[in-house]
C-alpha cells in the first residue's frame, strides 16, 4: 500500500469518527427537522477567521450564536469575540474626517491630531478628499512623499485580504514608499538566510508524529505554542493541539524530556507539566555560548557533521575560547552571572543536549530584541554542534508555535488571492519613479525614524537606506498605533505628516491619529474564500456573509473601487468582476490546479457545503534532503552549507552584527544589566492569550474575562508586589522615561522576580494627544524602545525594555480607547 493510500484511509477513518461523534453538519440535516420546530437549517452559516472555522446562527439578520466547526477539536474562546467586534461600541460607523483637517487640509494644526474630534462626511466627500490628496502628493512632490504602510494581520480571506486592495488601488494611481520585513520575525528572517539558507521562520517543520516518535529531548526555547497556536495566518484548524495532548501524555509517563527555556513559566510549560529552565531575560546568548564552550571542551560535539555540512567553525572557536579581541573565554563561569544559571547547571544542560536525540524549537520573541539575530544564529550553531540537523526528531526549528507548522501538508493547492500588483501592461496614472535619492522601501520597524530623521541614510542588510520625508501615509489591515514601539516618539513623528488615511472596522488608536477614516466591513459582512490550514493545506473554506454591512461600512474592495473610479481605473482595478465572481474564480482556478491530484466539487456545491477537506499528507523531516546529499540539496546560503561564520556578513563591517554569533550587551537589561538600577523590571510584551494582537481587544465580552478594573492585566511576581505594597487587582502606574500606563496588577508565581508582563495589542488609549500623557488602558508600546535590532535587520526591539512600577494613588482616569471618536459639527 502506498503511503498516500494509507493516509487517505486514515483520513476517512478520522472523518467517519468525526461525523459519528459530533452533530451532523447542518447542511446535511434533513428538511423535516424544520417542521419539528427546532433549528432552521439555513440559519447556520459557515465562515472562518484566524481564530478558526465556525458555524454561525443568524436570526433576523443578526448574529445570534457562534460554534466551532465540527472538524476543529481544539477551538479557541476567541471566536466568541466575533459578536463583540460586530456589535461593539468601537465600530467605525461612518466616513469621518478630523475636525481641523476638514477645515484646513494639509495646513491643519497637526498638534490636534489624536484629540479624537471628527466630523461625519458622506462617502462621496470622503473618497473625493482621499483622491484629491493622492493627486496633490503626486503633483507637488512625487512617489517618495507617500507611504503605503506595510499591511499587518488584517483578516483572513483570499479575496478581501484588505492590504492587497490598498496596494493595488494606490499602485493604479502612482508609486509610493513601501516597507521591507515585518514585526514578527524581522531579525530572524534576515539572519537565517545567511546561516541556513531560508528564512526558516515561515517554513514547514518536521512533522509532529516524527517528533513524538523520535525526539528524546524537546526544548521549547522562548516559546509558548499552547498560547500561540490559537491563531493562524489563514483560517486556523488547531490540529497541532492533538499532538500536544500526546506530548503531555509522554511527559507524564517520563517517555520524553521536555524543557521550556524561558524566564517565565509559560502556558505551555503549565499545560505539559514539563521542566522549566529559567534564564535571565535577554541573556540567552551567554547561556548558549557557555553550552557551546562545554560541548567543545568536553568533546561532546559532532566533528564529522561540522566537517561535512558547515563552514567556519574554526573561525568561531577562538571567540569561544577567548582568543580574540575581547580575551574572554565563554565558560559557564563567565556566563553564570549574566544569564542567572549556575555554571554547574549550564554544564548539565549541555551534557543533557548532547546525550540524546535533541530537537530545539525556538519561538520568536527572543529575536524581537536588540541583537535579536544572535540567539537565532547561535541556535543553528548549537544544533550543528549536536550534529542532528536533518535527522528525524533532531535539529532546530523556528516555527513550530505558528499556524500549525508541523502538521504535515496535504499537498493540495490553495486558492490564490486578489492581486496586490498591477496586471501586466497596466500602468499607474502617475508613472513617476523619481524618488529623488530617497529609498523606495524602508525597514518596516523604522517608520517613525524615517519621519524624525528624514533624509538620513542608514545601514540595512548590506545596503543603504535613505529615509524619505514622507508627507502622507495610508494604513489598512494594521494597527500602527499598537504595533510600533515607543508611541510617544511616534506622536512627535506623526506631526510631520500632512495627511493620514486609515481604513478599519474598529476605531483603533490608528483611526484616532488619522485625518480621514473610512469604515471597512468586518470579514463577517462579506463573502469570501479561505485556505483552511496555513501550512497543512487541510482544506478550503467558504466564508459566508453572516450579516449585511452595518452602518455605512463597505468592503475594502468597494472602497478602493470607488477611489479608482475617480481616476478612471475602476474596471482595470477589479478586472470587471464583482465579489461573488471573484470568489468563484478563485475557487475554480484552485479546482483546476488540483485536478488529477484531488477532486473538488463544483463551486455551487462547495458554496452550499461550506468546505472541502483534503487528506493528511506524509510525515516529513526538515533538512533531511540536505543531510542526505548536501551538494544536490545545497542550502540557499552563499556557500550552500550551514554558515557558522558568514564571510558576507563579516564583509559589511557592522559593529553590532559580525561574522559569527556573539554576545553584545543590550541598551537596557534587567538583573544587573544596563539601566536596571533605575528601572528594575524587565517588561515582556508577549502575544496575548485571548486576542490576536489588538484584534478582539475591542470585544468587551472577551475583554471582561481578563481585564482588571477595566484595564489591561499587568502580571508580576507576588514578592516584588509585596515590596511595593501592591496587591492583586490594584491599579498600578508602570513607567519609564518613554511613557506611562495605568494597568491592573495580577500577581502570579509564573513570573520570577524582576520580570513583568504586559501583553501586546492592548489598545493604546492616551489620556490626550500630548506627548507623554498617561495611557489609560495599557498598551506596552507606550513604554518600549524604538531602535533597530542591528544594522543588519533594523528590526523591532520590543523585548528590550525596562520599567518601574508603583501603586496608583487617587482618582483614576477612565479608559478612553474603546468608545470611538468625539463627533463634532463641521467648523
Ligand atoms: N510591544 C510589542 N509590540 C509588538 C509585538 C510584540 O511582541 N510586542 N509584536 C509585533 C508583531 S509580531 C506583530 S505581527 C504586530 C501586529 O500588529 P498588527 O498587524 O498591526 O496587529 P493587528 O492588531 O492584528 O492589526 C490589524 C488591524 O487590521 C484591522 N482589520 C482587520 N480586518 C480588516 C479588513 O478587512 N479591512 C481593514 N481595512 N482592516 C481590517 C483590524 O481591526 C486591526 O486594527 O505587532 C508587533 N508589535
Ligand atoms: N494567542 C495568540 N497567538 C498568536 C498571536 C497573538 O496575537 N495571540 N500572534 C501570532 C504572531 S503574529 C506571532 S509573531 C507569534 C509570536 O510568537 P512568539 O514571539 O514566539 O511569542 P511570544 O508569546 O511573544 O513569546 C514566546 C515566549 O518567549 C519568551 N521570551 C521572551 N523573551 C525571552 C528571552 O529573552 N529569553 C527567553 N528564553 N525567552 C523569552 C516569553 O516569556 C514567552 O513565553 O504568535 C502568533 N500567535
Ligand atoms: Mo507577528
PDB file of N, CA, C and O and ligand atoms in Angstrom, residues 153 183-184 364 368 687 693, ligand 3:
ATOM      1  N   UNK A 153      -1.860  42.190  10.285  1.00  0.00           N
ATOM      2  CA  UNK A 153      -2.575  40.920  10.400  1.00  0.00           C
ATOM      3  C   UNK A 153      -3.991  40.972   9.859  1.00  0.00           C
ATOM      4  O   UNK A 153      -4.733  40.021  10.012  1.00  0.00           O
ATOM      5  N   UNK A 183       7.165  42.806  11.594  1.00  0.00           N
ATOM      6  CA  UNK A 183       7.381  42.953  13.031  1.00  0.00           C
ATOM      7  C   UNK A 183       7.614  41.597  13.712  1.00  0.00           C
ATOM      8  O   UNK A 183       8.252  41.519  14.739  1.00  0.00           O
ATOM      9  N   UNK A 184       7.058  40.563  13.118  1.00  0.00           N
ATOM     10  CA  UNK A 184       7.088  39.254  13.762  1.00  0.00           C
ATOM     11  C   UNK A 184       8.496  38.712  13.884  1.00  0.00           C
ATOM     12  O   UNK A 184       8.928  38.292  14.953  1.00  0.00           O
ATOM     13  N   UNK A 364       9.656  33.222  18.723  1.00  0.00           N
ATOM     14  CA  UNK A 364      10.116  34.427  18.012  1.00  0.00           C
ATOM     15  C   UNK A 364      10.422  35.627  18.918  1.00  0.00           C
ATOM     16  O   UNK A 364      11.117  36.555  18.494  1.00  0.00           O
ATOM     17  N   UNK A 368      12.946  39.382  18.880  1.00  0.00           N
ATOM     18  CA  UNK A 368      12.383  40.733  18.882  1.00  0.00           C
ATOM     19  C   UNK A 368      13.051  41.546  19.985  1.00  0.00           C
ATOM     20  O   UNK A 368      12.413  42.086  20.869  1.00  0.00           O
ATOM     21  N   UNK A 687       2.740  37.913  23.040  1.00  0.00           N
ATOM     22  CA  UNK A 687       1.471  37.943  22.317  1.00  0.00           C
ATOM     23  C   UNK A 687       0.332  37.494  23.225  1.00  0.00           C
ATOM     24  O   UNK A 687       0.483  36.586  24.030  1.00  0.00           O
ATOM     25  N   UNK A 693      -3.208  40.080  18.614  1.00  0.00           N
ATOM     26  CA  UNK A 693      -2.650  41.434  18.715  1.00  0.00           C
ATOM     27  C   UNK A 693      -3.706  42.363  19.303  1.00  0.00           C
ATOM     28  O   UNK A 693      -4.227  42.092  20.358  1.00  0.00           O
TER      29      UNK A 693
HETATM   30 MO1  LIG B   3       3.767  38.724  14.365  1.00  0.00          MO
END
